[in-house]
Coordinates of C-alpha atoms in Angstrom, one line a residue:
M1 CA 103.7 190.7 53.1
R2 CA 105.3 187.5 54.2
S3 CA 109.1 187.3 53.7
K4 CA 110.4 185.3 50.8
S5 CA 112.5 183.0 53.0
F6 CA 109.5 182.0 55.1
S7 CA 107.4 181.0 52.1
I8 CA 110.1 179.1 50.4
K9 CA 111.3 177.1 53.4
P10 CA 108.3 174.7 53.6
D11 CA 108.7 173.9 49.9
N12 CA 112.4 173.1 50.5
H13 CA 111.3 170.8 53.4
A14 CA 108.7 169.2 51.1
H15 CA 111.5 168.4 48.6
R16 CA 113.6 166.9 51.4
V17 CA 110.7 164.7 52.4
L18 CA 110.3 163.6 48.8
K19 CA 114.0 162.7 48.5
C20 CA 113.9 160.9 51.9
A21 CA 110.8 158.9 50.9
L22 CA 112.3 157.9 47.6
S23 CA 115.6 157.0 49.2
S24 CA 113.9 154.9 51.9
R25 CA 111.9 152.9 49.3
I26 CA 115.0 152.3 47.2
L27 CA 116.8 151.1 50.3
L28 CA 113.9 148.7 51.3
I29 CA 113.6 147.2 47.9
A30 CA 117.4 146.7 47.7
L31 CA 117.4 145.0 51.1
I32 CA 114.6 142.7 50.0
F33 CA 116.5 141.4 47.0
L34 CA 119.8 141.4 49.0
W35 CA 118.4 139.1 51.7
R36 CA 116.7 136.9 49.2
S37 CA 120.0 136.4 47.4
F38 CA 121.9 135.3 50.5
L39 CA 119.2 133.3 52.3
G40 CA 116.7 130.7 51.3
P41 CA 113.1 131.2 52.3
Y42 CA 111.7 129.4 55.3
D43 CA 108.5 128.6 53.4
T44 CA 108.6 128.0 49.7
S45 CA 104.9 127.6 49.1
A46 CA 104.6 131.2 47.9
S47 CA 106.0 130.1 44.5
I48 CA 103.2 127.6 44.0
S49 CA 100.4 129.2 41.9
P50 CA 97.5 126.8 41.2
T51 CA 95.2 127.5 38.4
C52 CA 92.3 129.8 39.1
L53 CA 89.0 128.1 39.9
S54 CA 87.2 130.2 37.3
P55 CA 88.0 129.3 33.7
S56 CA 87.8 132.9 32.7
N57 CA 90.6 133.7 35.1
A58 CA 92.7 130.7 34.3
N59 CA 96.5 131.1 34.5
S60 CA 98.4 131.3 31.2
D61 CA 101.0 128.6 30.9
S62 CA 102.7 130.1 27.8
P63 CA 106.5 130.4 28.1
V64 CA 108.0 133.8 29.0
L65 CA 111.1 135.6 27.5
F66 CA 112.8 136.2 30.9
P67 CA 112.0 133.3 33.2
R68 CA 114.6 134.3 35.8
V69 CA 113.2 137.7 36.2
A70 CA 109.7 136.2 36.4
S71 CA 110.8 133.7 39.0
A72 CA 112.5 136.4 41.1
L73 CA 109.4 138.5 41.1
E74 CA 107.0 135.6 41.9
N75 CA 109.2 134.3 44.7
S76 CA 109.3 137.8 46.3
I77 CA 105.5 137.6 46.8
V78 CA 105.2 136.4 50.4
W79 CA 102.8 136.4 53.3
D80 CA 99.6 138.5 52.7
G81 CA 101.0 139.4 49.3
V82 CA 100.1 135.9 48.1
Y83 CA 96.5 136.6 48.9
F84 CA 96.4 140.0 47.3
V85 CA 98.0 138.8 44.0
R86 CA 95.8 135.8 44.0
I87 CA 92.6 137.9 44.4
A88 CA 93.8 140.3 41.7
Q89 CA 94.3 137.4 39.3
C90 CA 91.4 135.0 40.2
G91 CA 89.0 137.1 42.3
Y92 CA 87.6 136.0 45.7
E93 CA 87.6 132.2 45.5
Y94 CA 87.7 131.1 49.1
E95 CA 86.0 132.2 52.3
Q96 CA 89.2 133.2 54.0
S97 CA 90.3 135.5 51.2
Y98 CA 87.5 137.9 52.1
A99 CA 89.7 139.0 55.0
F100 CA 91.6 141.1 52.4
F101 CA 89.8 144.2 51.3
P102 CA 89.4 144.8 47.6
L103 CA 91.0 148.2 46.9
L104 CA 94.6 147.0 46.5
P105 CA 93.7 143.9 44.4
I106 CA 91.5 146.2 42.1
C107 CA 94.4 148.6 41.7
I108 CA 96.9 145.8 41.0
S109 CA 94.6 144.3 38.4
L110 CA 94.0 147.6 36.7
V111 CA 97.7 148.5 36.5
S112 CA 98.7 145.0 35.3
R113 CA 96.1 145.1 32.5
T114 CA 97.0 148.7 31.4
V115 CA 100.4 150.1 32.2
F116 CA 102.3 146.8 32.5
A117 CA 100.2 144.8 30.1
P118 CA 103.1 144.7 27.5
L119 CA 105.3 142.9 30.0
I120 CA 103.0 139.9 30.4
P121 CA 104.6 138.0 27.4
M122 CA 108.1 138.8 28.8
I123 CA 107.7 137.8 32.5
G124 CA 104.2 136.3 32.8
Q125 CA 100.9 137.4 34.4
R126 CA 101.7 136.6 38.0
A127 CA 105.0 138.4 37.9
V128 CA 103.3 141.4 36.3
L129 CA 100.7 141.4 39.1
G130 CA 103.5 141.3 41.6
L131 CA 105.4 144.1 39.9
S132 CA 102.2 146.2 39.8
G133 CA 101.7 145.7 43.5
Y134 CA 105.2 146.8 44.3
V135 CA 104.9 150.0 42.1
I136 CA 101.5 150.9 43.5
N137 CA 102.6 150.6 47.1
N138 CA 105.9 152.4 46.8
V139 CA 104.4 155.3 44.9
A140 CA 101.5 155.5 47.4
F141 CA 104.0 155.6 50.2
I142 CA 105.8 158.6 48.7
F143 CA 102.6 160.5 48.4
A144 CA 101.6 159.5 52.0
A145 CA 104.9 160.9 53.3
L146 CA 104.2 164.2 51.5
Y147 CA 100.7 164.3 52.8
L148 CA 102.0 163.7 56.4
Y149 CA 104.3 166.6 56.0
R150 CA 101.6 168.9 54.8
L151 CA 99.2 167.7 57.5
S152 CA 101.9 168.2 60.2
V153 CA 102.6 171.8 59.0
L154 CA 98.9 172.5 59.0
I155 CA 98.4 171.1 62.6
L156 CA 101.6 172.1 64.3
N157 CA 102.5 175.2 62.4
D158 CA 106.2 174.2 62.6
P159 CA 107.9 173.1 59.4
E160 CA 110.9 171.8 61.3
V161 CA 108.9 169.5 63.5
A162 CA 106.8 168.5 60.5
L163 CA 110.0 167.6 58.6
R164 CA 111.4 165.4 61.4
A165 CA 108.1 163.7 61.8
S166 CA 107.9 162.9 58.1
I167 CA 111.5 161.6 58.0
L168 CA 110.7 159.3 60.9
F169 CA 107.7 158.0 58.9
C170 CA 109.9 157.3 56.0
F171 CA 112.0 155.0 58.1
N172 CA 109.3 153.8 60.4
P173 CA 109.7 150.3 62.0
A174 CA 107.0 148.8 59.7
S175 CA 108.7 150.1 56.6
I176 CA 109.0 146.7 55.0
F177 CA 105.2 146.4 54.7
Y178 CA 105.0 149.8 52.9
S179 CA 107.3 148.5 50.2
S180 CA 105.7 145.0 49.9
I181 CA 102.4 143.9 48.5
Y182 CA 100.4 144.9 51.5
S183 CA 97.6 147.5 52.0
E184 CA 99.5 149.7 54.4
S185 CA 100.7 152.2 51.8
L186 CA 97.4 152.8 50.2
F187 CA 95.7 153.0 53.6
A188 CA 98.3 155.5 54.9
L189 CA 97.9 157.7 51.7
L190 CA 94.1 157.7 51.9
S191 CA 93.9 158.2 55.7
V192 CA 96.5 160.9 56.0
G193 CA 95.3 162.6 52.8
G194 CA 91.8 162.5 54.2
L195 CA 93.0 164.1 57.4
Y196 CA 94.8 166.8 55.5
N197 CA 91.7 167.7 53.5
L198 CA 89.4 167.5 56.5
M199 CA 91.6 169.8 58.6
G200 CA 92.0 172.1 55.7
G201 CA 88.2 172.5 55.3
A202 CA 87.7 170.3 52.2
N203 CA 85.3 168.0 54.0
N204 CA 83.8 166.3 51.0
I205 CA 87.2 165.3 49.6
G206 CA 88.3 164.2 53.1
T207 CA 85.2 162.1 53.5
L208 CA 85.8 160.5 50.1
L209 CA 89.4 159.6 50.9
F210 CA 88.3 158.2 54.3
A211 CA 85.7 156.0 52.5
L212 CA 88.3 154.7 50.1
S213 CA 90.6 153.9 53.1
G214 CA 87.8 151.7 54.3
A215 CA 88.0 149.8 51.0
A216 CA 91.7 149.2 51.7
R217 CA 91.6 148.1 55.3
S218 CA 88.8 147.4 57.8
N219 CA 90.2 149.9 60.3
G220 CA 89.5 152.6 57.7
M221 CA 86.0 152.8 59.3
L222 CA 87.7 154.3 62.4
N223 CA 88.4 157.5 60.4
A224 CA 84.7 158.3 60.9
G225 CA 85.7 159.2 64.4
Y226 CA 87.4 162.3 63.1
I227 CA 84.2 163.4 61.4
G228 CA 82.3 162.5 64.6
F229 CA 84.6 164.6 66.7
Q230 CA 84.4 167.5 64.3
T231 CA 80.6 167.2 64.2
M232 CA 80.4 167.1 68.0
H233 CA 82.3 170.4 68.3
W234 CA 80.4 172.1 65.6
A235 CA 77.1 171.1 67.1
Y236 CA 78.2 172.2 70.6
D237 CA 79.2 175.6 69.2
A238 CA 75.8 176.0 67.4
I239 CA 73.6 174.8 70.2
S240 CA 75.4 175.7 73.4
L241 CA 77.3 178.8 72.5
K242 CA 75.4 180.4 69.6
K243 CA 71.9 179.1 70.6
H244 CA 71.1 177.9 67.1
A245 CA 69.4 174.5 67.7
F246 CA 68.3 174.1 64.1
V247 CA 71.8 174.7 62.8
G248 CA 73.1 172.2 65.4
L249 CA 70.6 169.7 64.1
Q250 CA 71.8 170.3 60.5
V251 CA 75.4 169.8 61.6
V252 CA 74.6 166.5 63.3
V253 CA 72.7 165.2 60.2
S254 CA 75.5 166.3 57.9
G255 CA 78.1 164.6 60.1
A256 CA 76.0 161.4 60.3
L257 CA 75.7 161.3 56.5
R258 CA 79.5 161.7 56.2
C259 CA 80.1 158.9 58.6
F260 CA 77.6 156.7 56.8
C261 CA 79.6 157.3 53.6
I262 CA 82.7 156.1 55.3
F263 CA 81.0 152.9 56.4
I264 CA 79.6 152.1 52.9
P265 CA 82.7 150.3 51.6
F266 CA 83.0 147.9 54.6
F267 CA 79.3 146.9 54.6
S268 CA 79.2 146.7 50.8
F269 CA 82.1 144.3 50.9
Q270 CA 80.3 142.2 53.6
A271 CA 77.2 142.1 51.5
Y272 CA 79.2 141.1 48.4
G273 CA 80.7 138.2 50.5
Y274 CA 77.2 137.2 51.7
F275 CA 75.7 137.0 48.3
N276 CA 78.7 135.0 46.9
I277 CA 78.9 132.5 49.7
C278 CA 75.5 132.2 51.4
R279 CA 72.9 133.0 48.7
G280 CA 71.2 130.0 47.1
N281 CA 72.4 127.5 49.7
A282 CA 70.1 125.3 51.8
D283 CA 70.1 125.9 55.5
D284 CA 72.1 122.8 56.3
E285 CA 74.7 123.8 53.7
M286 CA 75.1 127.4 54.9
R287 CA 78.3 128.5 56.7
P288 CA 77.6 129.3 60.4
W289 CA 78.0 133.1 60.0
C290 CA 75.4 133.1 57.2
K291 CA 72.7 132.3 59.8
A292 CA 73.7 135.1 62.2
R293 CA 71.3 137.9 62.8
I294 CA 73.9 140.3 61.5
P295 CA 76.0 138.1 59.1
L296 CA 79.4 139.7 59.2
L297 CA 81.9 137.7 57.2
Y298 CA 84.9 139.6 58.3
D299 CA 84.4 139.0 62.0
Y300 CA 83.9 135.3 61.4
I301 CA 87.0 135.0 59.3
Q302 CA 89.2 136.8 61.8
S303 CA 87.9 134.6 64.6
H304 CA 87.7 131.2 62.8
Y305 CA 90.8 131.2 60.7
W306 CA 93.2 133.5 62.6
G307 CA 92.0 133.1 66.2
V308 CA 91.4 136.8 66.7
G309 CA 89.3 137.7 69.8
F310 CA 89.3 139.4 73.1
L311 CA 92.3 138.1 75.2
R312 CA 92.5 135.0 73.0
Y313 CA 96.2 135.9 72.2
F314 CA 97.2 136.0 75.9
Q315 CA 99.1 132.8 75.9
V316 CA 102.6 132.0 77.3
K317 CA 103.8 130.8 73.8
Q318 CA 102.9 134.2 72.4
L319 CA 105.2 136.1 74.8
P320 CA 107.9 136.7 72.0
N321 CA 105.2 138.4 69.9
F322 CA 104.3 140.6 72.8
L323 CA 107.9 141.5 73.2
L324 CA 108.1 142.3 69.4
A325 CA 105.2 144.7 69.7
S326 CA 106.2 146.2 73.1
P327 CA 108.3 149.1 71.6
I328 CA 105.5 150.6 69.5
L329 CA 102.8 149.9 72.2
S330 CA 105.0 151.5 74.9
F331 CA 105.7 154.5 72.6
A332 CA 102.0 154.9 71.9
I333 CA 101.2 154.8 75.7
C334 CA 103.9 157.4 76.4
S335 CA 102.5 159.8 73.8
I336 CA 99.0 159.4 75.2
V337 CA 100.1 159.8 78.8
H338 CA 102.2 162.8 77.9
Y339 CA 99.1 164.4 76.3
V340 CA 96.9 163.7 79.3
K341 CA 99.5 165.1 81.7
M342 CA 99.8 168.2 79.6
W343 CA 96.1 168.9 79.1
P344 CA 94.0 166.8 81.4
A345 CA 91.0 169.1 81.3
V346 CA 90.9 169.0 77.5
F347 CA 91.3 165.2 77.4
F348 CA 88.6 164.3 80.0
S349 CA 86.1 166.9 78.7
L350 CA 86.8 166.0 75.0
G351 CA 87.6 169.7 74.5
L352 CA 84.1 170.8 75.3
G353 CA 84.8 172.2 78.7
T354 CA 87.5 174.7 77.6
A355 CA 87.2 178.4 77.8
P356 CA 84.6 179.8 75.4
A357 CA 87.0 181.9 73.3
K358 CA 89.4 178.9 72.9
K359 CA 86.5 176.6 72.3
E360 CA 85.1 178.7 69.5
M361 CA 88.6 179.0 68.0
S362 CA 89.0 175.2 68.1
A363 CA 85.9 174.8 66.0
T364 CA 87.0 177.5 63.6
V365 CA 90.4 175.8 63.1
F366 CA 88.7 172.6 62.0
S367 CA 87.6 174.5 58.9
L368 CA 90.5 176.9 58.4
G369 CA 93.4 174.6 59.2
A370 CA 95.3 174.5 62.5
N371 CA 97.9 177.1 61.5
T372 CA 95.3 179.7 60.7
D373 CA 93.7 182.1 63.2
L374 CA 91.1 184.7 62.6
K375 CA 93.6 187.5 62.4
T376 CA 95.3 185.6 59.6
V377 CA 92.0 185.4 57.8
G378 CA 91.9 189.1 57.4
V379 CA 95.3 189.4 55.8
L380 CA 95.4 186.2 53.7
E381 CA 94.2 188.1 50.6
N382 CA 97.3 190.3 50.6
E383 CA 99.7 187.3 51.0
T384 CA 101.4 185.7 48.1
S385 CA 102.8 182.2 48.5
G386 CA 103.2 179.1 46.3
T387 CA 102.6 176.6 49.1
V388 CA 99.6 174.4 49.1
Q389 CA 98.5 175.5 52.5
D390 CA 98.4 179.2 51.6
A391 CA 96.3 178.6 48.4
H392 CA 94.0 176.4 50.4
C393 CA 93.5 179.0 53.1
I394 CA 92.9 181.7 50.6
R395 CA 90.0 179.7 49.1
L396 CA 88.7 179.1 52.6
R397 CA 88.9 182.8 53.5
K398 CA 86.7 183.5 50.5
R399 CA 84.2 180.9 51.8
F400 CA 84.4 182.6 55.2
T401 CA 83.4 186.0 53.8
K402 CA 80.5 184.4 52.1
G403 CA 79.3 182.8 55.3
E404 CA 79.4 179.2 54.0
S405 CA 80.3 177.6 57.3
I406 CA 78.7 178.1 60.8
A407 CA 82.1 177.3 62.3
M408 CA 83.6 180.2 60.4
N409 CA 81.1 182.8 61.7
I410 CA 82.8 183.1 65.1
A411 CA 84.8 186.2 65.7
S412 CA 86.8 185.4 68.8
E413 CA 90.3 186.6 69.6
G414 CA 93.2 184.5 70.6
P415 CA 95.3 181.7 69.1
P416 CA 93.9 178.3 68.0
S417 CA 93.5 175.7 70.7
L418 CA 96.1 173.1 69.6
P419 CA 95.3 170.6 72.3
V420 CA 91.7 170.3 71.1
I421 CA 92.9 169.8 67.5
V422 CA 95.3 167.1 68.4
L423 CA 92.8 165.3 70.8
P424 CA 91.0 163.2 68.1
F425 CA 94.4 161.9 66.9
I426 CA 95.2 160.8 70.5
L427 CA 91.9 159.2 71.0
H428 CA 92.2 157.3 67.6
L429 CA 95.7 156.1 68.6
G430 CA 94.5 155.0 72.0
F431 CA 91.7 153.0 70.6
M432 CA 93.9 151.3 68.0
A433 CA 96.6 150.5 70.6
A434 CA 94.0 148.9 72.9
T435 CA 92.5 146.9 70.1
A436 CA 96.0 145.6 69.0
F437 CA 96.9 144.6 72.5
L438 CA 93.7 143.1 73.7
I439 CA 92.0 141.6 70.6
M440 CA 94.3 141.3 67.6
H441 CA 97.5 139.3 67.0
V442 CA 99.6 141.7 69.1
Q443 CA 102.7 141.5 66.8
V444 CA 100.7 143.4 64.0
A445 CA 100.7 146.4 66.3
T446 CA 103.9 147.7 64.7
R447 CA 102.3 148.1 61.3
F448 CA 98.7 148.7 62.6
L449 CA 99.8 151.8 64.4
S450 CA 102.4 153.0 61.9
A451 CA 100.0 155.3 60.0
S452 CA 99.2 157.3 63.2
P453 CA 100.5 160.9 62.8
S454 CA 100.5 161.6 66.5
L455 CA 103.2 159.0 67.0
Y456 CA 105.6 160.9 64.7
W457 CA 104.6 164.3 66.2
F458 CA 105.4 163.0 69.7
A459 CA 108.7 161.5 68.6
S460 CA 109.7 164.6 66.8
Y461 CA 109.1 166.8 69.8
V462 CA 110.8 164.5 72.4
M463 CA 113.9 164.2 70.2
I464 CA 114.6 167.9 70.8
T465 CA 113.5 168.1 74.4
P466 CA 116.6 169.5 76.2
S467 CA 116.7 167.1 79.2
I468 CA 115.8 163.8 77.5
G469 CA 116.1 164.5 73.7
K470 CA 119.5 162.9 73.2
R471 CA 118.4 159.6 74.9
W472 CA 115.1 159.5 73.0
R473 CA 116.9 160.3 69.7
Y474 CA 119.2 157.3 70.1
F475 CA 116.3 155.0 71.1
I476 CA 114.0 156.0 68.3
W477 CA 116.5 155.7 65.6
A478 CA 118.0 152.5 67.0
Y479 CA 114.5 151.0 67.1
S480 CA 113.6 152.1 63.6
V481 CA 116.8 151.0 62.0
S482 CA 116.9 147.6 63.7
Y483 CA 113.3 146.9 62.7
V484 CA 113.9 148.0 59.1
L485 CA 116.9 145.6 58.9
L486 CA 115.3 142.8 60.9
G487 CA 112.0 143.2 59.1
S488 CA 113.5 143.2 55.6
L489 CA 115.5 140.1 56.5
L490 CA 112.8 138.0 58.1
F491 CA 109.8 139.1 56.1
S492 CA 111.4 138.8 52.6
N493 CA 112.4 135.2 53.5
F494 CA 109.0 134.2 54.8
Y495 CA 110.0 134.1 58.4
P496 CA 107.5 135.5 61.0
F497 CA 107.7 139.2 61.6
T498 CA 104.8 141.3 62.9

């Protein structure tokens, strides 16, 4: 029987993560309104709200009861938030608006028409849309922080490290975007929630959440890599170790279908843009991308309107933006290099060349959760705990006894192979860091990489390393605090920031 103190401790940590997430969001919102009170915005065009092109979505010009509140909310909608609110109110009117994926505008529209509908006569429709966006993203962030803690416990089997990682996430350098009308919070919730369910064995729920993350941001498609990595290992176990070629084929087909489900939102949105913009036009009236063999609207928008492309951002005048992104990129590189130095054989073989016992255990852990070994499976039935992880593993043990998963039919001894489990997180981080540095506007790397769990795990570990922990602790917290203050100051007043 597990001791009472051990089973309660993770719950206490979860409560601390909840309080920290709430406190950080209150702090960010307070900073936004504080800076707006003292400084005037660099660009005041955010307050301009032209009438929707479609008559059915036309703005209401009726007077409101609290015009000052309405004005404060409307003026706080800056940068990409202007697009998200406009789409929620008027739909996709212009070609460049298709750069912003539909999940957040849909959620904003639904909440504004239901929960906050009674406020429209008081502060107006656009202010209600803005309020809905703020509420959605801040609530989503809180759940994302809790999911990150649960995922970290599941992977690392160390509640203390998981707690530090989650607190770092609560005050991450891109925090301003998680409290503004941006898609970062929804994306983090869906991505980390999908990872938690995938690593816990709930593959269908994990796939669904990954697919929804692709409806929030284009890089949600990269989450299919986790399914691909899992499928590769399961197929390797079935074909190479267990000599079950047919089972291996089933695993590959199943994994391919799951990946296809994750791709559906992205390509459906591209098809929606194609039919809205290209269909019914003569050849000479069509936009250039409409005539392409594979008409991808998103790629054209990024290249044509924002100048995104391979090495296109490598210009002398962009040096300040490279400096702005250098801390997060350097930290990502350090975490990847540290992993490669610790486990080079696992990294270069993708975990397929490890010892057979550990290899088999690494496949098993993808279904049981990273803090569960096969010895634990035999005693889970006699354990009583209120934590989510324990209940999840008990259900998985029942599935194990029924033989529902080929990966659970392995009876090897030894601990789980943590390096193999962490490897897909490292590969995912490396791909995103390279993309941000070589292709994208490099300054967005701060928020682009901010939902990567492996960054917070690495930071959490180096902060307690005896020889270098103190220096790293000062650097990490100084970096986070300075970017929280600087970001809330610049971003809220429409000055450039990541």
